[in-house]
């Protein structure tokens, strides 16, 4: 596949949550594309709609209006096998809080999506061995999540997201729940995945990392895209004052 090809197209996406009769506009007309092999960084203050956007792309929630296209096909038209294929083989999702199942070992957590998708056991085992080796978690596979460090849990969650070999992975603040000493090891893995050419959409407050690794960065503000561009332009071109003001507006 040509690496310039559009994998995902997000078209005028809106999401309104209504809680006790009070509407909150979380997304207010978001439009962008994600190219094959692209690392797209998403930044923005808390409450700007980043998780809502990822949840819509992952089909965890439905947008109120707008469209998401996968290689030109509207994902809202997917049902049954097509939807399972989208969630399994097309899009992997790394939730902010790891979302591992506590009563399953690391190995069982990673194998879960493979068994849901009826992969034969020897292929699944081989894939588990390869991914665990790559992520350095072979020795925690028999542990339960409560026996793992935050960094280990996150690597198991990454392994689970990678296990179906998806075309793209969505990351929601992958280092925010980690102790500071664990942050570097998870960022290193993410950089390696980016270098392998995996398509990644990454919500993060790690500014330096986002600047170094992203092909493109989107800044969200109150449910809209406030700025979008290449990191070298978005971070360095504005005058110093503007940069400071800009960062105060958009970062934690
Ligand atoms: P971010 O991930 O950028 O912090 P979110 O997407 O979580 O932002 O939230 C965007 C807005 O939508 C916020 O105002 C938040 O309070 C609201 N919101 C998020 N989830 C829900 C929900 N399930 N019900 C009602 N309001 C929600
Ligand atoms: Mg969030």
mmCIF file of C-alpha atoms and ligand atoms in Angstrom:
data_model
loop_
_atom_site.group_PDB
_atom_site.id
_atom_site.type_symbol
_atom_site.label_atom_id
_atom_site.label_comp_id
_atom_site.label_asym_id
_atom_site.label_seq_id
_atom_site.Cartn_x
_atom_site.Cartn_y
_atom_site.Cartn_z
ATOM 1 C CA UNK A 1 0.000 0.000 0.000
ATOM 2 C CA UNK A 2 1.253 3.447 -0.879
ATOM 3 C CA UNK A 3 2.310 5.190 2.320
ATOM 4 C CA UNK A 4 0.661 8.425 1.177
ATOM 5 C CA UNK A 5 -2.712 6.737 0.901
ATOM 6 C CA UNK A 6 -5.463 7.846 3.276
ATOM 7 C CA UNK A 7 -6.217 5.181 5.856
ATOM 8 C CA UNK A 8 -8.802 7.135 7.867
ATOM 9 C CA UNK A 9 -10.856 10.192 7.010
ATOM 10 C CA UNK A 10 -12.676 12.031 9.772
ATOM 11 C CA UNK A 11 -15.374 14.308 8.313
ATOM 12 C CA UNK A 12 -17.089 17.089 10.275
ATOM 13 C CA UNK A 13 -17.404 14.949 13.399
ATOM 14 C CA UNK A 14 -19.715 16.129 16.174
ATOM 15 C CA UNK A 15 -20.430 14.555 19.543
ATOM 16 C CA UNK A 16 -22.918 15.878 22.065
ATOM 17 C CA UNK A 17 -23.229 14.136 25.436
ATOM 18 C CA UNK A 18 -26.490 14.713 27.264
ATOM 19 C CA UNK A 19 -26.400 14.151 30.978
ATOM 20 C CA UNK A 20 -29.474 14.906 33.096
ATOM 21 C CA UNK A 21 -30.845 16.975 30.238
ATOM 22 C CA UNK A 22 -27.696 19.113 29.979
ATOM 23 C CA UNK A 23 -25.878 18.864 26.632
ATOM 24 C CA UNK A 24 -22.079 19.023 26.389
ATOM 25 C CA UNK A 25 -20.598 19.584 22.950
ATOM 26 C CA UNK A 26 -17.449 17.467 23.147
ATOM 27 C CA UNK A 27 -16.683 17.512 19.394
ATOM 28 C CA UNK A 28 -17.797 20.425 17.319
ATOM 29 C CA UNK A 29 -16.854 19.702 13.706
ATOM 30 C CA UNK A 30 -13.552 17.834 13.444
ATOM 31 C CA UNK A 31 -12.098 17.079 10.011
ATOM 32 C CA UNK A 32 -8.739 15.466 9.242
ATOM 33 C CA UNK A 33 -7.143 12.516 7.451
ATOM 34 C CA UNK A 34 -4.690 9.926 8.670
ATOM 35 C CA UNK A 35 -2.279 8.591 6.073
ATOM 36 C CA UNK A 36 -0.884 5.079 6.011
ATOM 37 C CA UNK A 37 2.284 4.888 8.075
ATOM 38 C CA UNK A 38 1.685 8.273 9.643
ATOM 39 C CA UNK A 39 2.309 9.155 13.296
ATOM 40 C CA UNK A 40 -0.305 11.747 14.204
ATOM 41 C CA UNK A 41 0.119 13.486 17.558
ATOM 42 C CA UNK A 42 -2.981 14.922 19.231
ATOM 43 C CA UNK A 43 -2.526 17.497 21.960
ATOM 44 C CA UNK A 44 -4.849 19.798 23.835
ATOM 45 C CA UNK A 45 -6.015 20.710 27.316
ATOM 46 C CA UNK A 46 -8.057 18.366 29.449
ATOM 47 C CA UNK A 47 -11.690 18.364 28.305
ATOM 48 C CA UNK A 48 -10.881 19.430 24.734
ATOM 49 C CA UNK A 49 -12.395 16.223 23.302
ATOM 50 C CA UNK A 50 -9.327 14.035 22.648
ATOM 51 C CA UNK A 51 -10.676 10.849 24.268
ATOM 52 C CA UNK A 52 -14.098 11.389 22.700
ATOM 53 C CA UNK A 53 -12.432 11.575 19.285
ATOM 54 C CA UNK A 54 -10.489 8.321 19.837
ATOM 55 C CA UNK A 55 -13.620 6.619 21.215
ATOM 56 C CA UNK A 56 -15.527 7.551 18.045
ATOM 57 C CA UNK A 57 -12.732 6.230 15.803
ATOM 58 C CA UNK A 58 -12.549 3.014 17.857
ATOM 59 C CA UNK A 59 -16.377 2.636 17.691
ATOM 60 C CA UNK A 60 -16.609 2.663 21.494
ATOM 61 C CA UNK A 61 -19.202 5.451 21.098
ATOM 62 C CA UNK A 62 -21.182 6.784 18.150
ATOM 63 C CA UNK A 63 -20.718 10.344 16.933
ATOM 64 C CA UNK A 64 -23.800 12.580 16.922
ATOM 65 C CA UNK A 65 -23.025 13.695 13.365
ATOM 66 C CA UNK A 66 -20.270 13.391 10.794
ATOM 67 C CA UNK A 67 -18.442 10.470 9.264
ATOM 68 C CA UNK A 68 -15.379 8.319 9.718
ATOM 69 C CA UNK A 69 -14.131 6.505 6.623
ATOM 70 C CA UNK A 70 -11.713 3.595 6.542
ATOM 71 C CA UNK A 71 -10.027 3.383 3.138
ATOM 72 C CA UNK A 72 -13.065 5.205 1.744
ATOM 73 C CA UNK A 73 -15.762 3.071 3.463
ATOM 74 C CA UNK A 74 -18.038 4.651 6.074
ATOM 75 C CA UNK A 75 -17.495 2.724 9.309
ATOM 76 C CA UNK A 76 -21.065 3.425 10.496
ATOM 77 C CA UNK A 77 -22.208 1.041 7.754
ATOM 78 C CA UNK A 78 -20.126 -1.803 9.219
ATOM 79 C CA UNK A 79 -21.984 -4.511 11.091
ATOM 80 C CA UNK A 80 -21.373 -8.091 12.205
ATOM 81 C CA UNK A 81 -18.165 -9.504 10.743
ATOM 82 C CA UNK A 82 -17.137 -6.229 9.138
ATOM 83 C CA UNK A 83 -17.323 -4.395 12.465
ATOM 84 C CA UNK A 84 -15.435 -7.188 14.252
ATOM 85 C CA UNK A 85 -12.772 -7.025 11.546
ATOM 86 C CA UNK A 86 -12.526 -3.240 11.928
ATOM 87 C CA UNK A 87 -12.139 -3.475 15.717
ATOM 88 C CA UNK A 88 -9.816 -6.444 15.535
ATOM 89 C CA UNK A 89 -7.638 -6.197 12.443
ATOM 90 C CA UNK A 90 -7.860 -2.559 11.480
ATOM 91 C CA UNK A 91 -7.775 -0.470 14.641
ATOM 92 C CA UNK A 92 -6.049 -1.265 17.939
ATOM 93 C CA UNK A 93 -6.858 0.879 20.970
ATOM 94 C CA UNK A 94 -4.718 1.533 23.988
ATOM 95 C CA UNK A 95 -6.924 2.950 26.735
ATOM 96 C CA UNK A 96 -5.571 5.523 29.155
ATOM 97 C CA UNK A 97 -5.938 3.209 32.177
ATOM 98 C CA UNK A 98 -4.561 0.042 30.439
ATOM 99 C CA UNK A 99 -7.974 -1.722 30.749
ATOM 100 C CA UNK A 100 -6.390 -5.122 31.450
ATOM 101 C CA UNK A 101 -8.606 -7.795 32.946
ATOM 102 C CA UNK A 102 -7.383 -8.358 36.498
ATOM 103 C CA UNK A 103 -8.425 -11.992 36.723
ATOM 104 C CA UNK A 104 -6.417 -12.951 33.623
ATOM 105 C CA UNK A 105 -2.623 -13.299 33.415
ATOM 106 C CA UNK A 106 -0.587 -11.131 31.062
ATOM 107 C CA UNK A 107 -0.473 -13.967 28.591
ATOM 108 C CA UNK A 108 -4.261 -14.497 28.736
ATOM 109 C CA UNK A 109 -4.895 -10.777 28.370
ATOM 110 C CA UNK A 110 -2.763 -10.692 25.214
ATOM 111 C CA UNK A 111 -4.312 -13.870 23.779
ATOM 112 C CA UNK A 112 -7.885 -12.696 24.437
ATOM 113 C CA UNK A 113 -8.441 -10.813 21.156
ATOM 114 C CA UNK A 114 -6.792 -13.665 19.240
ATOM 115 C CA UNK A 115 -9.158 -16.205 20.765
ATOM 116 C CA UNK A 116 -12.174 -13.925 20.172
ATOM 117 C CA UNK A 117 -11.145 -13.856 16.517
ATOM 118 C CA UNK A 118 -10.666 -17.656 16.449
ATOM 119 C CA UNK A 119 -6.982 -17.609 15.594
ATOM 120 C CA UNK A 120 -5.531 -21.125 15.761
ATOM 121 C CA UNK A 121 -3.541 -21.709 18.915
ATOM 122 C CA UNK A 122 -0.113 -22.361 17.362
ATOM 123 C CA UNK A 123 -0.258 -19.143 15.296
ATOM 124 C CA UNK A 124 -1.448 -17.253 18.381
ATOM 125 C CA UNK A 125 1.354 -18.701 20.544
ATOM 126 C CA UNK A 126 3.974 -17.778 17.955
ATOM 127 C CA UNK A 127 2.655 -14.257 17.747
ATOM 128 C CA UNK A 128 2.571 -13.954 21.539
ATOM 129 C CA UNK A 129 6.201 -15.103 21.789
ATOM 130 C CA UNK A 130 7.352 -12.635 19.114
ATOM 131 C CA UNK A 131 5.503 -9.635 20.545
ATOM 132 C CA UNK A 132 6.457 -10.402 24.145
ATOM 133 C CA UNK A 133 10.112 -10.678 23.118
ATOM 134 C CA UNK A 134 9.959 -7.384 21.239
ATOM 135 C CA UNK A 135 8.339 -5.604 24.209
ATOM 136 C CA UNK A 136 10.521 -7.268 26.861
ATOM 137 C CA UNK A 137 7.645 -8.780 28.833
ATOM 138 C CA UNK A 138 8.324 -12.498 28.461
ATOM 139 C CA UNK A 139 8.957 -12.832 32.202
ATOM 140 C CA UNK A 140 5.695 -11.149 33.252
ATOM 141 C CA UNK A 141 3.379 -13.209 31.057
ATOM 142 C CA UNK A 142 2.387 -15.514 33.911
ATOM 143 C CA UNK A 143 1.693 -12.633 36.310
ATOM 144 C CA UNK A 144 -1.653 -11.030 36.971
ATOM 145 C CA UNK A 145 -1.995 -7.265 36.365
ATOM 146 C CA UNK A 146 -2.016 -6.554 40.127
ATOM 147 C CA UNK A 147 1.478 -8.118 40.306
ATOM 148 C CA UNK A 148 2.869 -5.921 37.521
ATOM 149 C CA UNK A 149 4.398 -2.438 37.605
ATOM 150 C CA UNK A 150 2.656 0.337 35.674
ATOM 151 C CA UNK A 151 5.248 0.095 32.906
ATOM 152 C CA UNK A 152 4.763 -3.670 32.640
ATOM 153 C CA UNK A 153 0.968 -3.273 32.528
ATOM 154 C CA UNK A 154 1.280 -0.714 29.774
ATOM 155 C CA UNK A 155 3.572 -2.995 27.768
ATOM 156 C CA UNK A 156 1.115 -5.884 28.168
ATOM 157 C CA UNK A 157 -1.661 -3.540 26.997
ATOM 158 C CA UNK A 158 0.482 -2.543 23.992
ATOM 159 C CA UNK A 159 1.090 -6.244 23.277
ATOM 160 C CA UNK A 160 -2.663 -6.870 23.359
ATOM 161 C CA UNK A 161 -3.272 -3.957 20.980
ATOM 162 C CA UNK A 162 -0.526 -5.270 18.644
ATOM 163 C CA UNK A 163 -1.584 -8.905 18.825
ATOM 164 C CA UNK A 164 -4.150 -8.618 16.034
ATOM 165 C CA UNK A 165 -1.580 -6.863 13.849
ATOM 166 C CA UNK A 166 -3.867 -3.857 13.245
ATOM 167 C CA UNK A 167 -3.308 -1.276 10.511
ATOM 168 C CA UNK A 168 -3.402 1.539 13.070
ATOM 169 C CA UNK A 169 -3.228 1.927 16.833
ATOM 170 C CA UNK A 170 -4.867 4.662 18.874
ATOM 171 C CA UNK A 171 -3.049 5.649 22.094
ATOM 172 C CA UNK A 172 -4.803 7.713 24.781
ATOM 173 C CA UNK A 173 -2.188 9.372 26.995
ATOM 174 C CA UNK A 174 -0.097 6.187 27.152
ATOM 175 C CA UNK A 175 2.299 7.508 29.786
ATOM 176 C CA UNK A 176 -0.015 9.548 32.007
ATOM 177 C CA UNK A 177 -0.743 6.702 34.443
ATOM 178 C CA UNK A 178 2.938 5.718 34.763
ATOM 179 C CA UNK A 179 5.550 6.516 37.386
ATOM 180 C CA UNK A 180 8.095 8.951 35.926
ATOM 181 C CA UNK A 181 10.831 6.295 35.704
ATOM 182 C CA UNK A 182 8.563 4.118 33.524
ATOM 183 C CA UNK A 183 7.708 6.850 31.035
ATOM 184 C CA UNK A 184 10.974 6.570 29.079
ATOM 185 C CA UNK A 185 10.683 2.841 28.446
ATOM 186 C CA UNK A 186 7.152 3.129 27.056
ATOM 187 C CA UNK A 187 8.110 6.118 24.882
ATOM 188 C CA UNK A 188 11.064 4.116 23.530
ATOM 189 C CA UNK A 189 8.737 1.305 22.466
ATOM 190 C CA UNK A 190 6.378 3.770 20.829
ATOM 191 C CA UNK A 191 9.247 5.315 18.900
ATOM 192 C CA UNK A 192 10.287 1.868 17.679
ATOM 193 C CA UNK A 193 6.725 1.142 16.554
ATOM 194 C CA UNK A 194 6.657 4.450 14.686
ATOM 195 C CA UNK A 195 9.962 3.577 13.013
ATOM 196 C CA UNK A 196 8.473 0.233 11.940
ATOM 197 C CA UNK A 197 5.918 2.257 9.981
ATOM 198 C CA UNK A 198 2.858 1.477 12.107
ATOM 199 C CA UNK A 199 0.090 4.066 11.703
ATOM 200 C CA UNK A 200 -0.365 5.680 15.119
ATOM 201 C CA UNK A 201 -2.714 8.305 16.527
ATOM 202 C CA UNK A 202 -1.271 9.356 19.852
ATOM 203 C CA UNK A 203 -2.835 11.655 22.433
ATOM 204 C CA UNK A 204 -0.030 12.855 24.677
ATOM 205 C CA UNK A 205 1.193 15.709 26.816
ATOM 206 C CA UNK A 206 4.833 14.645 26.260
ATOM 207 C CA UNK A 207 5.682 17.692 24.204
ATOM 208 C CA UNK A 208 9.299 16.906 23.341
ATOM 209 C CA UNK A 209 8.426 13.379 22.362
ATOM 210 C CA UNK A 210 5.517 14.552 20.213
ATOM 211 C CA UNK A 211 7.797 17.047 18.506
ATOM 212 C CA UNK A 212 10.480 14.423 17.789
ATOM 213 C CA UNK A 213 8.293 11.556 16.604
ATOM 214 C CA UNK A 214 5.099 12.999 15.072
ATOM 215 C CA UNK A 215 4.775 13.517 11.347
ATOM 216 C CA UNK A 216 1.923 15.888 12.097
ATOM 217 C CA UNK A 217 0.325 17.367 15.195
ATOM 218 C CA UNK A 218 -3.252 18.416 15.827
ATOM 219 C CA UNK A 219 -4.038 20.763 18.708
ATOM 220 C CA UNK A 220 -7.583 20.491 19.943
ATOM 221 C CA UNK A 221 -9.440 23.159 21.857
ATOM 222 C CA UNK A 222 -13.056 22.891 23.029
ATOM 223 C CA UNK A 223 -14.001 20.251 20.480
ATOM 224 C CA UNK A 224 -12.415 21.842 17.419
ATOM 225 C CA UNK A 225 -8.997 21.675 15.763
ATOM 226 C CA UNK A 226 -7.235 24.856 16.834
ATOM 227 C CA UNK A 227 -4.022 24.233 14.878
ATOM 228 C CA UNK A 228 -2.628 21.488 12.700
ATOM 229 C CA UNK A 229 0.743 21.080 11.066
ATOM 230 C CA UNK A 230 4.194 19.564 10.982
ATOM 231 C CA UNK A 231 5.865 19.684 14.400
ATOM 232 C CA UNK A 232 8.885 21.608 13.158
ATOM 233 C CA UNK A 233 6.551 24.350 11.967
ATOM 234 C CA UNK A 234 4.026 24.262 14.772
ATOM 235 C CA UNK A 235 6.643 24.300 17.538
ATOM 236 C CA UNK A 236 9.394 26.476 16.119
ATOM 237 C CA UNK A 237 7.962 28.917 13.640
ATOM 238 C CA UNK A 238 5.847 30.972 15.988
ATOM 239 C CA UNK A 239 7.699 33.783 17.710
ATOM 240 C CA UNK A 240 8.840 32.997 21.206
ATOM 241 C CA UNK A 241 6.021 34.943 22.814
ATOM 242 C CA UNK A 242 3.447 33.348 20.648
ATOM 243 C CA UNK A 243 4.875 29.918 21.411
ATOM 244 C CA UNK A 244 4.624 30.569 25.121
ATOM 245 C CA UNK A 245 1.090 31.825 24.896
ATOM 246 C CA UNK A 246 0.212 28.985 22.554
ATOM 247 C CA UNK A 247 1.569 26.343 24.901
ATOM 248 C CA UNK A 248 -0.183 27.866 27.883
ATOM 249 C CA UNK A 249 -3.406 27.639 25.973
ATOM 250 C CA UNK A 250 -3.051 24.080 24.788
ATOM 251 C CA UNK A 251 -0.945 22.160 27.251
ATOM 252 C CA UNK A 252 -1.514 21.068 30.786
HETATM 253 P P1 LIG B 1 -10.138 15.025 26.866
HETATM 254 O O1 LIG B 1 -9.856 13.594 26.573
HETATM 255 O O2 LIG B 1 -9.524 15.980 25.892
HETATM 256 O O3 LIG B 1 -9.797 15.383 28.280
HETATM 257 P P2 LIG B 1 -12.944 14.239 26.716
HETATM 258 O O4 LIG B 1 -13.186 13.761 25.347
HETATM 259 O O5 LIG B 1 -12.774 13.221 27.775
HETATM 260 O O6 LIG B 1 -11.716 15.264 26.711
HETATM 261 O O7 LIG B 1 -14.144 15.186 27.157
HETATM 262 C C1 LIG B 1 -14.621 16.245 26.346
HETATM 263 C C2 LIG B 1 -15.835 16.881 27.016
HETATM 264 O O8 LIG B 1 -16.909 15.953 27.054
HETATM 265 C C3 LIG B 1 -15.589 17.302 28.460
HETATM 266 O O9 LIG B 1 -16.327 18.464 28.704
HETATM 267 C C4 LIG B 1 -16.136 16.137 29.250
HETATM 268 O O10 LIG B 1 -16.572 16.544 30.522
HETATM 269 C C5 LIG B 1 -17.309 15.694 28.395
HETATM 270 N N1 LIG B 1 -17.577 14.252 28.504
HETATM 271 C C6 LIG B 1 -16.704 13.247 28.215
HETATM 272 N N2 LIG B 1 -17.293 12.043 28.387
HETATM 273 C C7 LIG B 1 -18.563 12.289 28.788
HETATM 274 C C8 LIG B 1 -19.686 11.459 29.112
HETATM 275 N N3 LIG B 1 -19.609 10.124 29.043
HETATM 276 N N4 LIG B 1 -20.830 12.071 29.498
HETATM 277 C C9 LIG B 1 -20.933 13.406 29.554
HETATM 278 N N5 LIG B 1 -19.931 14.261 29.255
HETATM 279 C C10 LIG B 1 -18.749 13.710 28.865
HETATM 280 MG MG1 LIG B 2 -8.891 12.121 27.708
#
